[in-house]
Amino acid sequence: MNDVASALSAITHQVMLLSRSELLDSALRHHLGDQPAYRVHRSGHLRGNVGEVDLALVDAGSYGQDECLDLIRQLGDVPVGLINASDDKARRLLELRPSIRGVFRPATSRATFVRGVRTLIAGGDWLPRPLMEKLIHRYRQLTRTSQAIEALTLRERQIMQLAGKGLSNAAIAAELHLSTHTVKSHVHNALHKLGASNRAQGAAIVLGAGAPA
């Protein structure tokens, strides 16, 4: 048993910091300095295969949103955490890349950071509670919207999409060979199902979800 414990404690995990900041690199090494299980190396950009990396930390303060997304895409299956990230930027990136496993705010304490790194390498997630609550709220909104769109009939979807293209009820009626009264009825029913207050809002919901015509 002691031999097994010794072997496990001798395992070194490779942590890659993607950042243009030498100061952040120094701070990160200080945080993990007394943790022999972690070996940190920094790079300003990726070059080909990332090799044997157990965790990649992307400095959200060094890169714009598109640059962060590109780096995360290049990392493939490597677990990714955002470091030095504001809540708003982290939320936007998480919505676009749900594969992000962790987020560390600029003011994250050393003890919290070490626990988070350990959790991510072990296969878990590490997200600040306020950010998690926002993501859950966003997920519930998307779920309600998806359910509302699924409740629309094919004709209601067609009409709302045409409304989104700027067509009037009369123009939609002519396009679909319907009466204007029938179009108005479909619009009314669709807005009720979507919880929308007007044609523009209802059309935006349908078009935004990419509902088929």
Short mmCIF file of C-alpha atoms in Angstrom, two decimals:
data_model
loop_
_atom_site.label_atom_id
_atom_site.label_comp_id
_atom_site.label_asym_id
_atom_site.label_seq_id
_atom_site.Cartn_x
_atom_site.Cartn_y
_atom_site.Cartn_z
CA MET A 1 0.00 0.00 0.00
CA ASN A 2 2.82 2.42 0.85
CA ASP A 3 4.48 1.67 -2.50
CA VAL A 4 1.25 2.50 -4.34
CA ALA A 5 0.84 5.75 -2.41
CA SER A 6 4.43 6.71 -3.16
CA ALA A 7 3.97 5.98 -6.85
CA LEU A 8 0.81 8.11 -7.02
CA SER A 9 2.44 11.00 -5.20
CA ALA A 10 5.33 10.89 -7.68
CA ILE A 11 3.02 11.51 -10.68
CA THR A 12 3.65 14.91 -12.22
CA HIS A 13 0.81 16.66 -14.05
CA GLN A 14 1.64 18.96 -16.95
CA VAL A 15 -0.15 22.33 -16.79
CA MET A 16 0.05 24.60 -19.83
CA LEU A 17 -0.55 28.32 -19.36
CA LEU A 18 -1.55 30.09 -22.57
CA SER A 19 -0.79 33.73 -21.84
CA ARG A 20 1.20 36.69 -23.07
CA SER A 21 1.78 37.83 -19.49
CA GLU A 22 5.05 36.99 -17.76
CA LEU A 23 3.58 38.43 -14.56
CA LEU A 24 0.70 35.96 -14.63
CA ASP A 25 3.16 33.15 -15.34
CA SER A 26 5.13 34.15 -12.25
CA ALA A 27 1.98 34.34 -10.12
CA LEU A 28 0.84 30.93 -11.33
CA ARG A 29 4.19 29.35 -10.50
CA HIS A 30 4.01 30.96 -7.06
CA HIS A 31 0.54 29.49 -6.49
CA LEU A 32 1.71 26.01 -7.46
CA GLY A 33 5.29 26.38 -6.23
CA ASP A 34 4.85 24.09 -3.23
CA GLN A 35 2.85 21.56 -5.24
CA PRO A 36 5.41 19.12 -6.70
CA ALA A 37 2.65 17.23 -8.53
CA TYR A 38 2.28 20.10 -11.03
CA ARG A 39 4.72 21.30 -13.65
CA VAL A 40 3.83 24.59 -15.35
CA HIS A 41 5.00 25.91 -18.69
CA ARG A 42 3.79 29.01 -20.51
CA SER A 43 3.29 29.72 -24.19
CA GLY A 44 1.91 32.77 -25.97
CA HIS A 45 0.41 30.64 -28.75
CA LEU A 46 0.03 27.04 -29.83
CA ARG A 47 2.36 25.39 -32.29
CA GLY A 48 1.14 22.10 -33.69
CA ASN A 49 0.57 19.20 -31.30
CA VAL A 50 0.27 20.28 -27.65
CA GLY A 51 1.82 17.01 -26.49
CA GLU A 52 1.17 15.49 -23.07
CA VAL A 53 -0.84 18.17 -21.28
CA ASP A 54 -3.16 17.38 -18.37
CA LEU A 55 -4.68 20.86 -18.12
CA ALA A 56 -4.57 24.00 -20.24
CA LEU A 57 -5.25 27.37 -18.60
CA VAL A 58 -6.20 30.08 -21.09
CA ASP A 59 -5.55 33.64 -19.93
CA ALA A 60 -8.77 35.42 -20.90
CA GLY A 61 -7.06 38.74 -20.18
CA SER A 62 -4.38 38.18 -22.83
CA TYR A 63 -6.66 37.31 -25.72
CA GLY A 64 -9.84 38.55 -27.32
CA GLN A 65 -12.92 36.36 -27.47
CA ASP A 66 -12.20 34.98 -30.95
CA GLU A 67 -8.57 34.26 -30.03
CA CYS A 68 -9.69 32.37 -26.91
CA LEU A 69 -12.15 30.32 -28.94
CA ASP A 70 -9.48 29.49 -31.51
CA LEU A 71 -7.02 28.37 -28.82
CA ILE A 72 -9.66 26.20 -27.17
CA ARG A 73 -10.51 24.64 -30.53
CA GLN A 74 -6.84 23.82 -31.15
CA LEU A 75 -6.53 22.20 -27.71
CA GLY A 76 -9.01 19.50 -28.73
CA ASP A 77 -9.71 17.09 -25.87
CA VAL A 78 -7.33 18.73 -23.38
CA PRO A 79 -9.28 19.93 -20.30
CA VAL A 80 -9.49 23.74 -20.39
CA GLY A 81 -9.86 26.32 -17.65
CA LEU A 82 -10.14 30.08 -18.09
CA ILE A 83 -7.88 32.14 -15.87
CA ASN A 84 -7.95 35.88 -15.19
CA ALA A 85 -11.50 35.94 -16.57
CA SER A 86 -14.29 38.39 -15.82
CA ASP A 87 -17.75 36.90 -15.26
CA ASP A 88 -19.18 38.42 -18.46
CA LYS A 89 -16.36 37.22 -20.68
CA ALA A 90 -16.36 33.79 -19.07
CA ARG A 91 -20.12 33.48 -19.55
CA ARG A 92 -19.91 34.40 -23.24
CA LEU A 93 -17.09 31.93 -23.83
CA LEU A 94 -18.88 29.16 -21.94
CA GLU A 95 -22.04 29.69 -24.01
CA LEU A 96 -19.97 29.31 -27.17
CA ARG A 97 -17.69 26.55 -25.83
CA PRO A 98 -19.49 24.47 -23.16
CA SER A 99 -16.45 22.18 -23.08
CA ILE A 100 -14.65 24.75 -20.86
CA ARG A 101 -14.33 23.01 -17.51
CA GLY A 102 -13.24 25.75 -15.14
CA VAL A 103 -13.10 29.49 -14.54
CA PHE A 104 -10.76 31.39 -12.23
CA ARG A 105 -11.48 35.05 -11.54
CA PRO A 106 -8.64 37.59 -11.30
CA ALA A 107 -8.97 37.72 -7.49
CA THR A 108 -9.00 33.94 -6.95
CA SER A 109 -7.08 33.03 -3.79
CA ARG A 110 -4.12 30.70 -3.86
CA ALA A 111 -5.89 27.98 -1.86
CA THR A 112 -8.97 28.16 -4.09
CA PHE A 113 -6.83 28.07 -7.23
CA VAL A 114 -4.95 24.96 -6.09
CA ARG A 115 -8.22 23.19 -5.22
CA GLY A 116 -9.65 24.16 -8.60
CA VAL A 117 -6.62 22.90 -10.54
CA ARG A 118 -6.73 19.63 -8.61
CA THR A 119 -10.45 19.24 -9.36
CA LEU A 120 -10.04 19.94 -13.09
CA ILE A 121 -7.18 17.48 -13.48
CA ALA A 122 -9.26 14.86 -11.66
CA GLY A 123 -11.97 15.31 -14.31
CA GLY A 124 -14.32 17.64 -12.44
CA ASP A 125 -15.61 21.16 -13.09
CA TRP A 126 -14.74 24.38 -11.27
CA LEU A 127 -17.08 27.31 -11.83
CA PRO A 128 -17.85 30.29 -9.55
CA ARG A 129 -21.36 30.06 -8.09
CA PRO A 130 -22.66 33.36 -9.60
CA LEU A 131 -21.47 32.26 -13.03
CA MET A 132 -23.06 28.84 -12.59
CA GLU A 133 -26.36 30.49 -11.64
CA LYS A 134 -26.27 32.69 -14.77
CA LEU A 135 -25.57 29.68 -16.97
CA ILE A 136 -28.40 27.71 -15.42
CA HIS A 137 -30.75 30.68 -15.94
CA ARG A 138 -29.63 30.93 -19.57
CA TYR A 139 -30.10 27.19 -20.06
CA ARG A 140 -33.64 27.39 -18.69
CA GLN A 141 -34.43 30.29 -21.01
CA LEU A 142 -33.17 28.32 -24.02
CA THR A 143 -35.12 25.26 -22.92
CA ARG A 144 -38.35 27.26 -22.61
CA THR A 145 -37.75 28.85 -26.02
CA SER A 146 -37.03 25.47 -27.61
CA GLN A 147 -40.19 23.99 -26.12
CA ALA A 148 -42.25 26.97 -27.30
CA ILE A 149 -40.92 26.68 -30.86
CA GLU A 150 -41.62 22.93 -30.89
CA ALA A 151 -45.23 23.75 -29.96
CA LEU A 152 -45.64 25.85 -33.13
CA THR A 153 -47.32 24.28 -36.13
CA LEU A 154 -45.40 24.20 -39.42
CA ARG A 155 -47.66 26.96 -40.79
CA GLU A 156 -47.06 29.15 -37.73
CA ARG A 157 -43.29 28.76 -38.17
CA GLN A 158 -43.52 29.64 -41.85
CA ILE A 159 -45.53 32.76 -41.12
CA MET A 160 -43.27 33.95 -38.31
CA GLN A 161 -40.18 33.47 -40.49
CA LEU A 162 -41.76 35.49 -43.28
CA ALA A 163 -42.73 38.15 -40.74
CA GLY A 164 -39.09 38.22 -39.70
CA LYS A 165 -38.14 39.01 -43.29
CA GLY A 166 -40.29 42.12 -43.14
CA LEU A 167 -43.40 40.88 -44.93
CA SER A 168 -46.76 42.31 -43.89
CA ASN A 169 -49.72 40.07 -43.10
CA ALA A 170 -51.15 40.81 -46.56
CA ALA A 171 -47.86 39.95 -48.25
CA ILE A 172 -47.57 36.71 -46.24
CA ALA A 173 -51.16 35.82 -47.19
CA ALA A 174 -50.31 36.29 -50.87
CA GLU A 175 -47.08 34.29 -50.53
CA LEU A 176 -48.80 31.31 -48.89
CA HIS A 177 -52.15 31.62 -50.72
CA LEU A 178 -54.06 32.26 -47.51
CA SER A 179 -56.52 34.89 -46.39
CA THR A 180 -55.23 37.82 -44.35
CA HIS A 181 -57.59 36.81 -41.56
CA THR A 182 -56.02 33.32 -41.44
CA VAL A 183 -52.52 34.82 -41.28
CA LYS A 184 -53.55 37.11 -38.43
CA SER A 185 -54.98 34.12 -36.57
CA HIS A 186 -51.74 32.15 -37.00
CA VAL A 187 -49.67 35.12 -35.84
CA HIS A 188 -51.84 35.55 -32.76
CA ASN A 189 -51.53 31.85 -31.86
CA ALA A 190 -47.76 31.84 -32.46
CA LEU A 191 -47.16 34.91 -30.29
CA HIS A 192 -49.17 33.35 -27.47
CA LYS A 193 -47.12 30.12 -27.61
CA LEU A 194 -43.82 32.01 -27.78
CA GLY A 195 -44.73 34.43 -25.01
CA ALA A 196 -43.90 37.28 -27.38
CA SER A 197 -45.58 40.68 -27.22
CA ASN A 198 -45.37 41.55 -30.94
CA ARG A 199 -44.55 40.17 -34.41
CA ALA A 200 -40.97 41.44 -34.35
CA GLN A 201 -40.18 39.73 -31.05
CA GLY A 202 -41.86 36.49 -32.10
CA ALA A 203 -40.07 36.43 -35.44
CA ALA A 204 -36.73 37.11 -33.75
CA ILE A 205 -37.25 34.11 -31.44
CA VAL A 206 -38.05 31.78 -34.33
CA LEU A 207 -35.29 33.03 -36.61
CA GLY A 208 -32.77 33.02 -33.78
CA ALA A 209 -33.48 29.36 -33.11
CA GLY A 210 -33.07 28.45 -36.77
CA ALA A 211 -36.51 26.92 -36.98
CA PRO A 212 -37.07 25.28 -40.35
CA ALA A 213 -39.47 26.81 -42.82
#
